[in-house]
Coordinates of C-alpha atoms in Angstrom, one line a residue:
M1 CA 12.6 35.6 59.5
Q2 CA 13.0 35.6 56.0
D3 CA 9.4 35.7 54.2
P4 CA 9.8 32.6 52.3
S5 CA 11.0 32.2 48.6
P6 CA 8.2 33.5 45.5
T7 CA 7.0 29.7 44.1
P8 CA 8.6 30.2 40.6
P9 CA 5.6 30.2 37.8
V10 CA 4.5 26.8 36.0
H11 CA 6.0 27.2 32.5
P12 CA 2.6 27.4 29.8
R13 CA 3.5 24.0 28.7
L14 CA 4.2 21.8 31.8
E15 CA 1.1 22.4 33.1
L16 CA -1.3 19.1 32.9
F17 CA -4.6 19.6 32.9
L18 CA -7.2 17.3 32.1
P19 CA -11.1 18.1 31.1
P20 CA -13.9 16.9 32.6
I21 CA -15.3 13.5 32.2
L22 CA -19.2 14.0 31.3
P23 CA -21.7 10.7 32.2
L24 CA -23.2 8.3 29.2
L25 CA -26.3 6.4 29.9
K26 CA -25.5 2.6 29.6
D27 CA -26.3 2.4 25.7
Q28 CA -24.5 5.3 24.1
P29 CA -22.6 3.7 22.2
M30 CA -25.4 2.3 20.6
Q31 CA -26.5 5.8 19.2
W32 CA -22.6 6.9 18.6
L33 CA -23.1 4.3 15.9
A34 CA -26.3 5.6 14.8
L35 CA -25.3 8.7 14.6
G36 CA -22.0 7.7 12.7
F37 CA -24.2 5.9 10.4
K38 CA -26.1 9.4 9.7
D39 CA -22.9 11.1 9.0
L40 CA -22.4 8.5 7.1
A41 CA -25.6 9.8 5.0
R42 CA -24.8 13.0 5.1
S43 CA -21.9 12.9 3.2
P44 CA -22.0 9.2 1.7
L45 CA -19.2 9.6 -1.0
L46 CA -16.5 11.1 1.1
S47 CA -17.6 8.8 3.8
M48 CA -17.4 5.8 2.0
M49 CA -13.7 6.6 -0.2
H50 CA -12.1 5.7 3.7
G51 CA -13.7 2.8 3.8
L52 CA -12.3 2.1 0.0
V53 CA -9.3 3.4 0.9
L54 CA -8.6 1.0 3.4
A55 CA -10.5 -2.1 1.8
L56 CA -8.0 -1.6 -0.9
L57 CA -4.9 -1.8 1.6
G58 CA -6.1 -4.5 3.7
G59 CA -6.5 -6.4 0.3
L60 CA -3.0 -5.4 -0.7
I61 CA -1.4 -6.4 2.5
T62 CA -3.5 -10.3 1.7
W63 CA -2.3 -10.6 -1.8
V64 CA 1.4 -9.3 -0.3
A65 CA 1.5 -12.3 2.7
H66 CA -0.9 -14.6 1.3
D67 CA 2.0 -17.0 1.9
R68 CA 3.5 -15.4 4.6
F69 CA 0.4 -16.0 7.3
W70 CA 2.0 -15.1 10.4
L71 CA 3.0 -11.6 8.5
L72 CA -0.6 -11.6 7.5
A73 CA -1.6 -12.5 10.9
G74 CA 0.1 -9.0 12.0
S75 CA 0.0 -6.7 9.9
M76 CA -3.7 -7.3 10.1
S77 CA -3.7 -6.6 14.3
G78 CA -1.3 -4.0 13.4
F79 CA -4.0 -2.4 10.8
M80 CA -6.7 -2.1 13.8
V81 CA -3.7 -0.4 15.4
V82 CA -3.6 2.3 13.5
A83 CA -7.1 2.3 12.2
P84 CA -7.8 5.9 14.6
V85 CA -5.1 7.4 12.6
L86 CA -6.2 7.2 9.7
A87 CA -10.1 7.4 10.3
T88 CA -8.5 12.0 11.4
S89 CA -10.4 13.2 7.8
L90 CA -13.6 11.5 8.8
Y91 CA -13.6 12.9 12.2
A92 CA -12.9 16.3 11.2
M93 CA -15.9 15.8 8.6
S94 CA -18.1 14.6 12.2
R95 CA -16.5 18.2 13.2
A96 CA -17.1 20.3 10.4
M97 CA -21.0 19.0 10.1
E98 CA -21.1 19.2 13.4
R99 CA -20.5 23.5 12.8
G100 CA -22.6 23.4 9.4
E101 CA -19.4 24.0 7.3
K102 CA -19.0 22.5 4.7
V103 CA -17.7 19.4 4.4
D104 CA -15.9 18.6 0.9
F105 CA -12.8 17.2 -0.8
R106 CA -11.0 20.3 0.2
L107 CA -12.0 19.9 3.1
L108 CA -10.2 16.2 3.4
I109 CA -7.3 18.4 1.6
N110 CA -6.8 20.7 4.8
T111 CA -7.2 17.3 7.3
W112 CA -4.5 15.7 6.1
T113 CA -1.8 18.9 4.9
Q114 CA -2.8 21.9 6.7
W115 CA -0.6 20.9 8.9
Q116 CA 2.4 22.5 7.6
M117 CA 0.5 26.6 7.2
R118 CA 0.1 25.7 10.9
L119 CA 3.2 25.8 12.1
R120 CA 3.2 29.5 12.4
H121 CA 0.2 29.6 14.6
E122 CA 0.6 26.8 17.0
P123 CA 4.0 25.7 17.0
D124 CA 4.7 23.4 19.7
S125 CA 0.5 22.0 19.6
Y126 CA 0.2 20.5 16.3
W127 CA 3.0 18.4 16.3
S128 CA 1.1 16.3 19.2
L129 CA -1.0 15.1 16.5
I130 CA 2.2 13.9 14.2
R131 CA 4.2 12.5 17.3
F132 CA 0.7 10.4 18.0
G133 CA 0.3 9.4 14.9
L134 CA 4.1 7.7 14.1
L135 CA 4.4 6.6 18.4
L136 CA 0.4 4.4 17.2
G137 CA 2.7 3.8 13.6
L138 CA 5.5 2.6 15.6
A139 CA 3.2 0.1 18.0
A140 CA 2.1 -1.6 15.3
T141 CA 5.4 -2.3 13.4
G142 CA 5.6 -3.7 17.0
W143 CA 3.4 -6.1 17.0
V144 CA 3.7 -7.2 13.4
I145 CA 7.2 -8.0 14.8
T146 CA 6.7 -10.0 17.9
S147 CA 3.7 -11.7 16.4
A148 CA 5.8 -12.9 13.4
A149 CA 8.6 -13.9 15.5
L150 CA 6.1 -15.8 18.1
I151 CA 4.6 -17.5 15.3
T152 CA 7.5 -18.4 13.2
L153 CA 9.9 -19.8 16.5
L154 CA 6.6 -21.6 18.5
A155 CA 4.8 -22.7 15.6
P156 CA 5.8 -26.8 15.4
V157 CA 5.8 -26.6 11.4
P158 CA 6.1 -23.6 9.2
I159 CA 2.9 -21.6 8.9
H160 CA 2.2 -20.7 5.7
T161 CA -1.9 -20.5 4.7
P162 CA -4.7 -19.3 7.2
I163 CA -5.2 -23.2 7.1
D164 CA -1.9 -24.4 8.5
F165 CA -2.2 -21.6 11.4
I166 CA -5.9 -22.8 12.3
R167 CA -4.7 -27.1 11.9
H168 CA -1.3 -25.9 13.4
V169 CA -2.4 -23.2 16.5
V170 CA -5.4 -22.8 17.0
L171 CA -6.3 -26.5 17.1
A172 CA -3.3 -28.1 17.9
K173 CA -3.1 -30.3 21.2
Q174 CA -0.4 -29.8 22.0
G175 CA 1.6 -26.9 23.3
Y176 CA -0.6 -22.8 24.4
L177 CA 0.9 -20.7 21.3
F178 CA -2.5 -19.8 20.7
E179 CA -3.6 -18.5 23.7
I180 CA 0.3 -17.4 23.8
W181 CA -1.1 -15.1 20.7
V182 CA -3.8 -13.8 21.8
G183 CA -2.7 -13.1 25.1
L184 CA 0.1 -10.6 23.9
G185 CA -2.2 -9.3 21.1
A186 CA -4.8 -8.3 24.3
M187 CA -1.7 -6.9 26.3
M188 CA -1.3 -4.6 23.3
A189 CA -4.5 -3.8 22.2
L190 CA -5.9 -3.0 25.5
P191 CA -4.2 -0.7 26.9
M192 CA -3.8 1.2 23.5
F193 CA -7.8 1.4 22.9
A194 CA -7.6 2.9 26.2
S195 CA -5.1 5.6 25.3
S196 CA -6.1 6.0 21.5
V197 CA -10.0 5.8 21.4
I198 CA -10.0 10.1 22.4
S199 CA -6.6 11.3 21.9
M200 CA -7.0 11.4 18.1
P201 CA -10.2 13.2 17.6
L202 CA -9.3 15.5 20.6
L203 CA -5.9 16.4 19.3
L204 CA -7.5 17.3 16.5
D205 CA -9.5 18.9 18.1
R206 CA -8.3 20.9 20.7
Q207 CA -5.1 22.2 21.3
V208 CA -3.9 19.3 24.0
T209 CA -0.4 17.5 23.6
V210 CA 0.3 14.4 23.8
M211 CA 0.0 13.5 27.3
Q212 CA -3.0 15.9 27.8
A213 CA -5.1 13.9 24.4
V214 CA -3.6 10.1 26.1
L215 CA -4.4 10.7 30.0
T216 CA -7.9 12.1 29.4
S217 CA -8.5 8.8 26.9
W218 CA -7.6 6.8 30.0
K219 CA -9.7 9.0 32.2
A220 CA -13.0 8.1 30.3
V221 CA -12.3 4.7 30.3
L222 CA -11.2 3.9 33.7
T223 CA -15.0 6.4 34.1
H224 CA -16.8 4.5 31.9
P225 CA -15.7 0.8 31.9
F226 CA -19.0 -0.3 30.6
Q227 CA -20.1 1.4 27.8
M228 CA -16.4 1.3 26.8
T229 CA -15.7 -2.1 26.6
F230 CA -18.9 -2.4 24.7
W231 CA -17.8 0.2 22.3
A232 CA -14.4 -1.6 21.8
F233 CA -17.1 -5.1 21.3
L234 CA -18.4 -3.0 18.9
I235 CA -15.1 -1.7 17.0
V236 CA -13.9 -5.0 16.9
G237 CA -17.3 -6.8 16.1
F238 CA -17.8 -4.6 12.7
S239 CA -14.6 -4.5 11.6
L240 CA -14.4 -7.8 11.8
L241 CA -17.5 -8.6 9.9
G242 CA -16.3 -6.4 7.8
I243 CA -12.4 -7.6 7.1
C244 CA -13.8 -11.6 6.4
S245 CA -16.6 -10.1 3.5
L246 CA -13.2 -9.8 1.7
F247 CA -13.0 -6.7 2.8
L248 CA -16.0 -4.8 0.9
G249 CA -17.6 -4.5 4.2
L250 CA -14.9 -2.0 5.6
I251 CA -16.2 0.0 3.3
L252 CA -19.7 0.9 4.7
V253 CA -18.1 0.2 8.5
V254 CA -15.1 1.6 8.4
P255 CA -16.7 5.6 7.9
M256 CA -19.1 4.7 10.7
L257 CA -17.2 3.4 13.3
G258 CA -15.2 6.6 12.8
H259 CA -17.5 9.1 12.3
G260 CA -19.2 7.1 15.3
S261 CA -15.7 7.9 17.3
W262 CA -15.8 11.5 17.0
H263 CA -19.7 11.3 18.5
A264 CA -18.2 9.1 20.7
Y265 CA -15.0 12.2 22.0
R266 CA -18.4 15.0 21.4
H267 CA -20.5 12.6 24.6
M268 CA -17.4 12.6 26.9
V269 CA -15.3 14.6 27.1
D270 CA -16.1 18.3 28.0
V271 CA -13.4 20.3 26.0
S272 CA -15.3 23.9 26.9
D273 CA -11.8 25.1 28.7
L274 CA -9.4 24.2 25.6
S275 CA -8.1 26.4 23.3
E276 CA -9.3 25.2 19.6
R277 CA -7.1 23.7 16.7
L278 CA -7.1 26.9 14.5
T279 CA -9.8 25.3 11.1
E280 CA -9.2 26.6 7.4
Q281 CA -11.8 29.1 8.2
G282 CA -10.7 30.1 12.0
E283 CA -7.9 31.5 10.0
R284 CA -9.4 33.8 7.7

């Protein structure tokens, strides 16, 4: 009998290693908030600058779409979807604080531009961060279009202002447009949260693919459903407070949640077996 053919080696890019998920306490999300606020206090100006940028962006969206509530509602929902991408430099700040590295404006610039230099060292892996950001952007755009079409086509009268939306959609006595709108939003928000809650910090910190990051994020959510549901409610609750305060609250809420998300990632995922991404200090 002939010897069986040897098993061909698996190409490294085809391996799909998912890091272990660490145990959590039930009140761990409150600790993430506290640690996020602590990081905010350690570098208040740079942290609040992120919140100011998003507050101005929210104000701009409101100004452009104030008389097109179907567009305003979809844009605000999409705004929440891409928030993990916009908080990337907040994750980088928390990582630098954790490592005892200098946190300054140069760190923020390098976080958003250094990928061009890293192509020499990580030609395949680092593009994962860019790919995932594009995917979230496409998801947000898809929801804006879906939300706009739903309200425009099914509303009994044209919806132009928030009062129109409350009167003819939320408080409508006939039809289920509001319930359908909320249901579709939840159907998109839940998988997007599960896919992104850990992915962006992981992609920033370690050399992993988009698939590894997304599956690890889902693994964390399924391993700790209570804590992750609590964390999702905290994110939504504080974000609504920030938005309802004419976006001024976002100046504090955004950095607190962004820094807190880094600590959520660090407390949940054991990344000791994954290679680190190169930082500016590591390239010297």
